[in-house]
Every structure is written in structure tokens, then in C-alpha cells.
Amino acid sequence: MGLPPQLSTEERNAALLKAKHSRQVRAAVKNRIKAGELSLAEVFKESESDSIVAKMRVADLLASITGVGKVRASALMERLSISPTRRLQGLGKHQIAALIAELDPSSKRGKLIVLSGPGGVGKSTIAAYIRKNKTFWVSVSSTTRKPRPNEKNGVDYFFLTDEEFDDEISRNHFLEWAHFAGARYGTPREAVEKVLSSGANVLLEIEIEGAKQVKAYSPEAILVFLEPPSWEELVSRLERRATDSEQRRAERLALAQEELAAASFFDHCLVNDQVENVVQKLLSLASAR
Ligand code: 5GP
């Protein structure tokens, strides 16, 4: 290893002055972005010609944006595969575009609404209604379970083999995935990201473990727990489900009981009294923030 360079007093003073100047420039950028005088896009533009700005840490810059803070900044960076110590000059152009799309108030990103709740509560009826009426764009999940007689590949689900599902996991193609009643279910990431970036709202109709993963991945997602009007109502809905075997129905009932206990994790709870009511409430939640 070489020895550190020997600096004269003048050189050391000059270096200290330079470092102080750099700190002042970076602090000024952060203050201006905090005050809303600079947009994220403008800072990235400045970093192309100003080496001091180019050397700012991405994490510091993002955390200084009002309403973002350290926690959301680090969750977002992890999601976009940006290392915690990265500087602006080290960002790729897709990462810059994704950061601007997500954080600049002027760029409109769609809302991610997650509808969850116990199996048999009626989530899929709500999702079907929303899909038909185009209230929100509804994601089509992948699953390893076998298709039911009326289900179509690519419409109700993408029906995958276990090997295909494993492959999707290893390629990081799922935004979330979970086991449910002997099968695996996952949300394809790319389609959802594309729709959100276009400014449209997305609905995921998924079980509870998956909903928790979405919250970790995207803290701004709106998590909605759908409750049955009563436990008796849920039991009778599950019993009316002719497509399930006796054993599968019993498993689903036991699971539903556990799932009801998870309601407190969610941002909102809605009672599934009538489809139109629930959809109306989802719409007002999506436009409220
Ligand atoms: P089913 O087999 O009755 O269509 O769905 C079983 C459960 O899987 C339902 O609770 C449904 O919401 C959930 N589900 C469907 N797609 C996904 C998904 O992509 N991810 C997760 N985590 N759950 C899903």
C-alpha cells in the first residue's frame, strides 16, 4: 500500500476549504429540495454538470424530500436495487427515471390498493366487478393450483407448474408470493409497475401474507381488509363453494379463522355487505391520498 500523500500546510488548508464548500453546496441543495424550490429531476440534471452535486449520497438526498424521510427512502432504494451508499453519479438512467416517477409530486404515479381478507369473504367477487367496470386495473396472479372448470389461463390466473413458479421466484419476477391451501400464489411485478408508472391505480386481490409483503415493499400501498358481515356468513359462503373437496373446505375454514385475526395489520377494514358499497369505498380511499 502506498503512503498517504504529504500535503503542505497550504495544500491541506485548500483541501479543507474545498470540503467545507462541498458540504455547503450539498446542504443548500437539500434545503432547496425540502422547501420545494428544486425538484428531484432538476437535482439530477444539475448533477450532470456539477461534480459536487454528483457526489451527493442518494439516501441523503431522498431523505431530505418532505414526506419521504429515511425509512421510505431506504425501502425505495432497496426496491430499486440501489445500494445504500450509492452517489448520484452512480445511478443508472432507469433508476433515475423510477425515482423521479415515484417521488416528484409533479409526476403522477397510480395508487396500489391491496384487497385482502379471509378466504371465502368475497374478495374475488369484488375484484371481478372492478375488472369488469375498469374501476382499477386488476393484476392477474400466477398460481400453482389447478384451474377450476370455468377458469381461463391468463384471465383468472397464469397457471404455472411448480418448476415454472420456482423459476419466476429465482428471477425476482414476483412483487410478493405466498403459500395458500397447498398451492403457491404470486403477483407478477413488471405488469404492476408498468401500470402504476403510467399513473393508473392497481388492485391486488391477495391473501394476507402477501399483503404484508407488499407493505414492506411499498409502504405507500393502501391495505384494505375485507371482513364478512358475520362469521356465520363466512362459514355458509365456504360451504356453498361446490368446487372444493370436503377436506379443502375444512382447511379453508380453519385458515379463515386465523386470518380474521390479522385485520389489525391493515390500513382499513371494510365489511363486505354489498359489492357496490365496497367498490365505492375503495374508490374514495384511492382518491383520499
Ligand atoms: P383461489 O384459489 O380461491 O383463487 O385463491 C386462494 C387465495 O389466494 C385467495 O385468498 C386469493 O386472494 C389469494 N391469492 C390470489 N392471487 C394471489 C397472489 O398473487 N398472491 C397472494 N399472496 N395471494 C393470492
mmCIF file of C-alpha atoms and ligand atoms in Angstrom:
data_model
loop_
_atom_site.group_PDB
_atom_site.id
_atom_site.type_symbol
_atom_site.label_atom_id
_atom_site.label_comp_id
_atom_site.label_asym_id
_atom_site.label_seq_id
_atom_site.Cartn_x
_atom_site.Cartn_y
_atom_site.Cartn_z
ATOM 1 C CA MET A 1 0.000 0.000 0.000
ATOM 2 C CA GLY A 2 1.370 3.454 -0.856
ATOM 3 C CA LEU A 3 1.930 6.082 1.809
ATOM 4 C CA PRO A 4 -0.669 8.860 2.139
ATOM 5 C CA PRO A 5 0.413 11.928 0.142
ATOM 6 C CA GLN A 6 2.335 14.503 2.165
ATOM 7 C CA LEU A 7 0.449 17.781 1.979
ATOM 8 C CA SER A 8 1.917 21.164 2.670
ATOM 9 C CA THR A 9 0.030 23.436 5.078
ATOM 10 C CA GLU A 10 -1.320 25.443 2.116
ATOM 11 C CA GLU A 11 -2.492 22.301 0.344
ATOM 12 C CA ARG A 12 -4.172 20.976 3.496
ATOM 13 C CA ASN A 13 -5.940 24.295 4.075
ATOM 14 C CA ALA A 14 -7.075 24.349 0.459
ATOM 15 C CA ALA A 15 -8.435 20.786 0.799
ATOM 16 C CA LEU A 16 -10.282 21.689 3.997
ATOM 17 C CA LEU A 17 -11.785 24.758 2.345
ATOM 18 C CA LYS A 18 -12.855 22.687 -0.638
ATOM 19 C CA ALA A 19 -14.517 20.093 1.620
ATOM 20 C CA LYS A 20 -16.326 22.840 3.515
ATOM 21 C CA HIS A 21 -17.546 24.366 0.262
ATOM 22 C CA SER A 22 -18.799 20.936 -0.928
ATOM 23 C CA ARG A 23 -20.722 20.440 2.320
ATOM 24 C CA GLN A 24 -22.299 23.871 1.945
ATOM 25 C CA VAL A 25 -23.352 23.173 -1.655
ATOM 26 C CA ARG A 26 -24.921 19.828 -0.694
ATOM 27 C CA ALA A 27 -26.701 21.324 2.323
ATOM 28 C CA ALA A 28 -28.093 24.074 0.086
ATOM 29 C CA VAL A 29 -29.420 21.508 -2.407
ATOM 30 C CA LYS A 30 -31.097 19.567 0.416
ATOM 31 C CA ASN A 31 -32.641 22.730 1.865
ATOM 32 C CA ARG A 32 -33.975 23.807 -1.513
ATOM 33 C CA ILE A 33 -35.486 20.402 -2.211
ATOM 34 C CA LYS A 34 -37.019 20.367 1.282
ATOM 35 C CA ALA A 35 -38.543 23.792 0.632
ATOM 36 C CA GLY A 36 -39.934 22.591 -2.692
ATOM 37 C CA GLU A 37 -37.782 25.073 -4.644
ATOM 38 C CA LEU A 38 -35.979 22.295 -6.526
ATOM 39 C CA SER A 39 -37.456 19.125 -7.998
ATOM 40 C CA LEU A 40 -35.687 15.795 -7.947
ATOM 41 C CA ALA A 41 -35.442 15.926 -11.749
ATOM 42 C CA GLU A 42 -33.657 19.301 -11.500
ATOM 43 C CA VAL A 43 -31.143 17.946 -8.990
ATOM 44 C CA PHE A 44 -30.332 15.017 -11.293
ATOM 45 C CA LYS A 45 -29.900 17.484 -14.171
ATOM 46 C CA GLU A 46 -27.553 19.619 -12.044
ATOM 47 C CA SER A 47 -25.516 16.549 -11.113
ATOM 48 C CA GLU A 48 -24.600 16.108 -14.788
ATOM 49 C CA SER A 49 -22.534 19.325 -14.787
ATOM 50 C CA ASP A 50 -21.728 19.842 -11.101
ATOM 51 C CA SER A 51 -19.328 17.302 -9.612
ATOM 52 C CA ILE A 52 -20.174 18.314 -6.033
ATOM 53 C CA VAL A 53 -23.868 17.534 -6.574
ATOM 54 C CA ALA A 54 -22.908 14.357 -8.469
ATOM 55 C CA LYS A 55 -21.103 13.114 -5.363
ATOM 56 C CA MET A 56 -24.131 13.507 -3.057
ATOM 57 C CA ARG A 57 -25.388 10.310 -1.498
ATOM 58 C CA VAL A 58 -28.724 9.198 -2.949
ATOM 59 C CA ALA A 59 -30.008 8.227 0.526
ATOM 60 C CA ASP A 60 -29.325 11.731 1.932
ATOM 61 C CA LEU A 61 -30.973 13.434 -0.997
ATOM 62 C CA LEU A 62 -34.128 11.287 -0.886
ATOM 63 C CA ALA A 63 -34.468 11.557 2.886
ATOM 64 C CA SER A 64 -34.462 15.351 2.607
ATOM 65 C CA ILE A 65 -37.612 15.359 0.454
ATOM 66 C CA THR A 66 -40.628 16.384 2.537
ATOM 67 C CA GLY A 67 -42.841 13.389 3.268
ATOM 68 C CA VAL A 68 -40.162 10.823 2.362
ATOM 69 C CA GLY A 69 -37.720 10.538 5.279
ATOM 70 C CA LYS A 70 -35.096 7.866 5.965
ATOM 71 C CA VAL A 71 -37.379 4.805 6.236
ATOM 72 C CA ARG A 72 -39.255 5.323 2.980
ATOM 73 C CA ALA A 73 -36.011 6.353 1.223
ATOM 74 C CA SER A 74 -34.246 3.146 2.219
ATOM 75 C CA ALA A 75 -37.272 0.919 1.354
ATOM 76 C CA LEU A 76 -37.480 2.588 -2.043
ATOM 77 C CA MET A 77 -33.749 2.222 -2.706
ATOM 78 C CA GLU A 78 -33.862 -1.440 -1.775
ATOM 79 C CA ARG A 79 -36.802 -1.978 -4.135
ATOM 80 C CA LEU A 80 -34.945 -0.281 -6.989
ATOM 81 C CA SER A 81 -31.721 -2.222 -6.190
ATOM 82 C CA ILE A 82 -29.806 0.967 -5.315
ATOM 83 C CA SER A 83 -27.092 0.259 -2.753
ATOM 84 C CA PRO A 84 -27.387 2.323 0.473
ATOM 85 C CA THR A 85 -24.038 4.096 -0.150
ATOM 86 C CA ARG A 86 -24.652 4.949 -3.832
ATOM 87 C CA ARG A 87 -23.977 8.507 -5.004
ATOM 88 C CA LEU A 88 -25.991 10.353 -7.645
ATOM 89 C CA GLN A 89 -23.243 9.834 -10.235
ATOM 90 C CA GLY A 90 -23.550 6.053 -9.794
ATOM 91 C CA LEU A 91 -27.258 5.825 -10.679
ATOM 92 C CA GLY A 92 -28.414 4.237 -13.934
ATOM 93 C CA LYS A 93 -30.896 6.072 -16.150
ATOM 94 C CA HIS A 94 -33.732 3.638 -15.352
ATOM 95 C CA GLN A 95 -33.125 4.123 -11.640
ATOM 96 C CA ILE A 96 -33.233 7.913 -12.080
ATOM 97 C CA ALA A 97 -36.491 7.667 -14.067
ATOM 98 C CA ALA A 98 -38.012 5.371 -11.417
ATOM 99 C CA LEU A 99 -37.023 7.728 -8.578
ATOM 100 C CA ILE A 100 -38.487 10.741 -10.371
ATOM 101 C CA ALA A 101 -41.689 8.845 -11.227
ATOM 102 C CA GLU A 102 -42.095 7.775 -7.624
ATOM 103 C CA LEU A 103 -41.111 10.890 -5.715
ATOM 104 C CA ASP A 104 -41.611 14.026 -7.798
ATOM 105 C CA PRO A 105 -45.042 15.399 -6.877
ATOM 106 C CA SER A 106 -45.491 16.590 -10.475
ATOM 107 C CA SER A 107 -45.213 13.057 -11.877
ATOM 108 C CA LYS A 108 -48.441 11.199 -11.195
ATOM 109 C CA ARG A 109 -47.992 7.608 -10.089
ATOM 110 C CA GLY A 110 -51.014 5.352 -9.648
ATOM 111 C CA LYS A 111 -52.090 4.027 -6.247
ATOM 112 C CA LEU A 112 -51.513 0.425 -5.257
ATOM 113 C CA ILE A 113 -54.594 -0.914 -3.487
ATOM 114 C CA VAL A 114 -54.342 -4.304 -1.821
ATOM 115 C CA LEU A 115 -57.598 -6.091 -1.087
ATOM 116 C CA SER A 116 -57.171 -8.947 1.333
ATOM 117 C CA GLY A 117 -59.104 -10.849 3.972
ATOM 118 C CA PRO A 118 -60.050 -14.407 4.862
ATOM 119 C CA GLY A 119 -60.648 -16.927 2.091
ATOM 120 C CA GLY A 120 -64.338 -17.049 1.179
ATOM 121 C CA VAL A 121 -65.049 -13.475 2.251
ATOM 122 C CA GLY A 122 -65.873 -12.428 -1.311
ATOM 123 C CA LYS A 123 -62.636 -10.745 -2.470
ATOM 124 C CA SER A 124 -62.738 -12.366 -5.881
ATOM 125 C CA THR A 125 -66.339 -11.202 -6.496
ATOM 126 C CA ILE A 126 -65.251 -7.638 -5.739
ATOM 127 C CA ALA A 127 -62.170 -7.985 -7.944
ATOM 128 C CA ALA A 128 -64.284 -9.392 -10.806
ATOM 129 C CA TYR A 129 -66.688 -6.440 -10.526
ATOM 130 C CA ILE A 130 -63.783 -3.965 -10.529
ATOM 131 C CA ARG A 131 -62.173 -5.671 -13.507
ATOM 132 C CA LYS A 132 -65.446 -5.637 -15.474
ATOM 133 C CA ASN A 133 -66.153 -1.986 -14.698
ATOM 134 C CA LYS A 134 -62.494 -0.966 -15.100
ATOM 135 C CA THR A 135 -62.632 0.887 -11.753
ATOM 136 C CA PHE A 136 -58.960 -0.013 -11.241
ATOM 137 C CA TRP A 137 -56.571 -2.165 -13.250
ATOM 138 C CA VAL A 138 -56.666 -5.610 -11.612
ATOM 139 C CA SER A 139 -53.481 -7.657 -11.526
ATOM 140 C CA VAL A 140 -53.623 -11.265 -12.780
ATOM 141 C CA SER A 141 -51.717 -13.532 -10.376
ATOM 142 C CA SER A 142 -49.697 -16.637 -11.066
ATOM 143 C CA THR A 143 -50.539 -19.826 -9.194
ATOM 144 C CA THR A 144 -49.536 -23.467 -8.973
ATOM 145 C CA ARG A 145 -53.082 -24.591 -8.195
ATOM 146 C CA LYS A 146 -55.008 -26.410 -10.918
ATOM 147 C CA PRO A 147 -57.574 -24.392 -12.880
ATOM 148 C CA ARG A 148 -61.221 -24.749 -11.835
ATOM 149 C CA PRO A 149 -63.579 -25.762 -14.656
ATOM 150 C CA ASN A 150 -64.655 -22.194 -15.537
ATOM 151 C CA GLU A 151 -61.210 -20.605 -15.255
ATOM 152 C CA LYS A 152 -59.037 -19.436 -18.160
ATOM 153 C CA ASN A 153 -55.267 -19.205 -18.240
ATOM 154 C CA GLY A 154 -54.131 -15.578 -18.471
ATOM 155 C CA VAL A 155 -57.562 -14.269 -17.436
ATOM 156 C CA ASP A 156 -58.252 -15.653 -13.951
ATOM 157 C CA TYR A 157 -54.666 -16.691 -13.248
ATOM 158 C CA PHE A 158 -51.485 -17.660 -15.017
ATOM 159 C CA PHE A 159 -51.459 -21.362 -14.169
ATOM 160 C CA LEU A 160 -47.845 -22.450 -13.658
ATOM 161 C CA THR A 161 -46.135 -25.726 -12.820
ATOM 162 C CA ASP A 162 -44.047 -25.881 -9.645
ATOM 163 C CA GLU A 163 -40.882 -25.605 -11.755
ATOM 164 C CA GLU A 164 -42.175 -22.555 -13.606
ATOM 165 C CA PHE A 165 -43.149 -20.903 -10.319
ATOM 166 C CA ASP A 166 -39.657 -21.629 -8.875
ATOM 167 C CA ASP A 167 -38.144 -20.066 -11.946
ATOM 168 C CA GLU A 168 -40.221 -16.886 -11.550
ATOM 169 C CA ILE A 169 -39.115 -16.641 -7.909
ATOM 170 C CA SER A 170 -35.445 -17.047 -8.773
ATOM 171 C CA ARG A 171 -35.723 -14.315 -11.408
ATOM 172 C CA ASN A 172 -37.279 -11.991 -8.810
ATOM 173 C CA HIS A 173 -40.358 -11.645 -11.030
ATOM 174 C CA PHE A 174 -42.833 -11.565 -8.141
ATOM 175 C CA LEU A 175 -43.701 -8.445 -6.203
ATOM 176 C CA GLU A 176 -44.896 -10.848 -3.478
ATOM 177 C CA TRP A 177 -45.760 -14.521 -3.268
ATOM 178 C CA ALA A 178 -47.158 -16.869 -0.627
ATOM 179 C CA HIS A 179 -48.377 -20.384 0.103
ATOM 180 C CA PHE A 180 -52.118 -20.813 0.454
ATOM 181 C CA ALA A 181 -54.096 -24.042 0.975
ATOM 182 C CA GLY A 182 -51.490 -26.297 -0.595
ATOM 183 C CA ALA A 183 -50.613 -24.086 -3.578
ATOM 184 C CA ARG A 184 -48.440 -21.031 -4.255
ATOM 185 C CA TYR A 185 -49.708 -17.664 -5.496
ATOM 186 C CA GLY A 186 -47.693 -14.651 -6.667
ATOM 187 C CA THR A 187 -48.146 -11.174 -8.163
ATOM 188 C CA PRO A 188 -46.150 -10.557 -11.345
ATOM 189 C CA ARG A 189 -44.055 -7.469 -10.616
ATOM 190 C CA GLU A 190 -43.439 -5.990 -14.051
ATOM 191 C CA ALA A 191 -47.052 -5.565 -15.192
ATOM 192 C CA VAL A 192 -47.980 -3.872 -11.900
ATOM 193 C CA GLU A 193 -45.008 -1.473 -12.044
ATOM 194 C CA LYS A 194 -45.816 -0.540 -15.622
ATOM 195 C CA VAL A 195 -49.427 0.352 -14.851
ATOM 196 C CA LEU A 196 -48.502 2.317 -11.704
ATOM 197 C CA SER A 197 -45.887 4.325 -13.631
ATOM 198 C CA SER A 198 -48.499 5.162 -16.254
ATOM 199 C CA GLY A 199 -50.481 6.866 -13.465
ATOM 200 C CA ALA A 200 -53.314 4.311 -13.250
ATOM 201 C CA ASN A 201 -54.432 2.686 -9.989
ATOM 202 C CA VAL A 202 -53.816 -1.031 -9.466
ATOM 203 C CA LEU A 203 -55.795 -3.501 -7.373
ATOM 204 C CA LEU A 204 -54.242 -6.674 -5.974
ATOM 205 C CA GLU A 205 -56.643 -9.271 -4.633
ATOM 206 C CA ILE A 206 -54.372 -11.459 -2.485
ATOM 207 C CA GLU A 207 -54.177 -13.353 0.801
ATOM 208 C CA ILE A 208 -52.786 -11.865 3.993
ATOM 209 C CA GLU A 209 -49.115 -12.951 3.991
ATOM 210 C CA GLY A 210 -48.733 -11.481 0.516
ATOM 211 C CA ALA A 211 -50.409 -8.240 1.623
ATOM 212 C CA LYS A 212 -47.819 -7.903 4.408
ATOM 213 C CA GLN A 213 -45.004 -8.331 1.889
ATOM 214 C CA VAL A 214 -46.487 -5.609 -0.316
ATOM 215 C CA LYS A 215 -46.490 -3.184 2.622
ATOM 216 C CA ALA A 216 -42.782 -3.859 3.206
ATOM 217 C CA TYR A 217 -42.042 -3.411 -0.493
ATOM 218 C CA SER A 218 -44.218 -0.372 -0.966
ATOM 219 C CA PRO A 219 -45.114 1.413 2.291
ATOM 220 C CA GLU A 220 -47.436 3.810 0.446
ATOM 221 C CA ALA A 221 -49.705 0.941 -0.700
ATOM 222 C CA ILE A 222 -53.259 1.099 0.669
ATOM 223 C CA LEU A 223 -54.008 -2.140 2.529
ATOM 224 C CA VAL A 224 -57.691 -2.986 2.841
ATOM 225 C CA PHE A 225 -59.031 -5.888 4.897
ATOM 226 C CA LEU A 226 -62.383 -7.226 3.775
ATOM 227 C CA GLU A 227 -64.491 -8.622 6.612
ATOM 228 C CA PRO A 228 -67.554 -10.855 6.343
ATOM 229 C CA PRO A 229 -70.781 -9.336 7.736
ATOM 230 C CA SER A 230 -70.549 -12.163 10.322
ATOM 231 C CA TRP A 231 -68.617 -15.392 10.998
ATOM 232 C CA GLU A 232 -71.783 -17.430 10.231
ATOM 233 C CA GLU A 233 -71.999 -15.738 6.846
ATOM 234 C CA LEU A 234 -68.385 -16.713 6.073
ATOM 235 C CA VAL A 235 -68.992 -20.347 7.054
ATOM 236 C CA SER A 236 -72.057 -20.569 4.862
ATOM 237 C CA ARG A 237 -70.162 -18.987 1.917
ATOM 238 C CA LEU A 238 -67.388 -21.533 2.239
ATOM 239 C CA GLU A 239 -69.911 -24.355 2.459
ATOM 240 C CA ARG A 240 -71.646 -23.187 -0.704
ATOM 241 C CA ARG A 241 -68.325 -23.393 -2.588
ATOM 242 C CA ALA A 242 -69.042 -26.550 -4.557
ATOM 243 C CA THR A 243 -65.676 -26.591 -6.349
ATOM 244 C CA ASP A 244 -63.773 -27.538 -3.151
ATOM 245 C CA SER A 245 -63.485 -31.029 -1.651
ATOM 246 C CA GLU A 246 -64.743 -31.680 1.913
ATOM 247 C CA GLN A 247 -61.188 -31.662 3.286
ATOM 248 C CA ARG A 248 -60.221 -28.496 1.384
ATOM 249 C CA ARG A 249 -63.331 -26.725 2.769
ATOM 250 C CA ALA A 250 -62.404 -27.688 6.345
ATOM 251 C CA GLU A 251 -58.831 -26.438 5.800
ATOM 252 C CA ARG A 252 -60.084 -23.174 4.355
ATOM 253 C CA LEU A 253 -62.437 -22.665 7.335
ATOM 254 C CA ALA A 254 -59.641 -23.179 9.853
ATOM 255 C CA LEU A 255 -57.414 -20.797 7.936
ATOM 256 C CA ALA A 256 -60.159 -18.178 7.631
ATOM 257 C CA GLN A 257 -60.478 -18.162 11.423
ATOM 258 C CA GLU A 258 -56.760 -17.418 11.757
ATOM 259 C CA GLU A 259 -56.890 -14.832 9.011
ATOM 260 C CA LEU A 260 -59.658 -12.821 10.667
ATOM 261 C CA ALA A 261 -57.237 -12.116 13.492
ATOM 262 C CA ALA A 262 -54.891 -10.304 11.080
ATOM 263 C CA ALA A 263 -57.241 -7.359 10.476
ATOM 264 C CA SER A 264 -55.312 -5.024 12.774
ATOM 265 C CA PHE A 265 -52.309 -5.016 10.446
ATOM 266 C CA PHE A 266 -54.319 -3.322 7.681
ATOM 267 C CA ASP A 267 -54.804 0.389 6.965
ATOM 268 C CA HIS A 268 -58.580 -0.005 6.559
ATOM 269 C CA CYS A 269 -61.276 -2.619 7.275
ATOM 270 C CA LEU A 270 -64.394 -2.806 5.121
ATOM 271 C CA VAL A 271 -67.402 -5.027 5.767
ATOM 272 C CA ASN A 272 -68.434 -6.883 2.635
ATOM 273 C CA ASP A 273 -72.134 -6.114 2.819
ATOM 274 C CA GLN A 274 -72.705 -5.236 -0.857
ATOM 275 C CA VAL A 275 -70.282 -5.261 -3.769
ATOM 276 C CA GLU A 276 -71.174 -1.740 -4.941
ATOM 277 C CA ASN A 277 -70.682 -0.331 -1.439
ATOM 278 C CA VAL A 278 -67.245 -1.870 -1.094
ATOM 279 C CA VAL A 279 -66.167 -0.648 -4.531
ATOM 280 C CA GLN A 280 -67.389 2.859 -3.736
ATOM 281 C CA LYS A 281 -65.368 2.858 -0.511
ATOM 282 C CA LEU A 282 -62.258 1.575 -2.293
ATOM 283 C CA LEU A 283 -62.626 4.407 -4.799
ATOM 284 C CA SER A 284 -62.803 7.041 -2.087
ATOM 285 C CA LEU A 285 -59.787 5.534 -0.297
ATOM 286 C CA ALA A 286 -57.803 5.681 -3.547
ATOM 287 C CA SER A 287 -58.659 9.337 -4.139
ATOM 288 C CA ALA A 288 -58.175 10.375 -0.500
ATOM 289 C CA ARG A 289 -54.364 10.442 -0.527
HETATM 290 P P1 5GP B 1 -58.307 -19.138 -5.019
HETATM 291 O O1 5GP B 1 -57.521 -20.397 -5.119
HETATM 292 O O2 5GP B 1 -59.613 -19.356 -4.292
HETATM 293 O O3 5GP B 1 -58.497 -18.453 -6.345
HETATM 294 O O4 5GP B 1 -57.441 -18.122 -4.125
HETATM 295 C C1 5GP B 1 -56.971 -18.508 -2.876
HETATM 296 C C2 5GP B 1 -56.373 -17.329 -2.176
HETATM 297 O O5 5GP B 1 -55.210 -16.875 -2.856
HETATM 298 C C3 5GP B 1 -57.298 -16.117 -2.100
HETATM 299 O O6 5GP B 1 -57.275 -15.655 -0.750
HETATM 300 C C4 5GP B 1 -56.669 -15.113 -3.017
HETATM 301 O O7 5GP B 1 -56.896 -13.781 -2.584
HETATM 302 C C5 5GP B 1 -55.207 -15.481 -2.879
HETATM 303 N N1 5GP B 1 -54.383 -15.005 -3.998
HETATM 304 C C6 5GP B 1 -54.703 -14.910 -5.313
HETATM 305 N N2 5GP B 1 -53.675 -14.409 -6.006
HETATM 306 C C7 5GP B 1 -52.682 -14.165 -5.128
HETATM 307 C C8 5GP B 1 -51.356 -13.624 -5.238
HETATM 308 O O8 5GP B 1 -50.870 -13.240 -6.305
HETATM 309 N N3 5GP B 1 -50.624 -13.551 -4.103
HETATM 310 C C9 5GP B 1 -51.097 -13.942 -2.892
HETATM 311 N N4 5GP B 1 -50.309 -13.791 -1.849
HETATM 312 N N5 5GP B 1 -52.330 -14.444 -2.749
HETATM 313 C C10 5GP B 1 -53.121 -14.556 -3.843
#
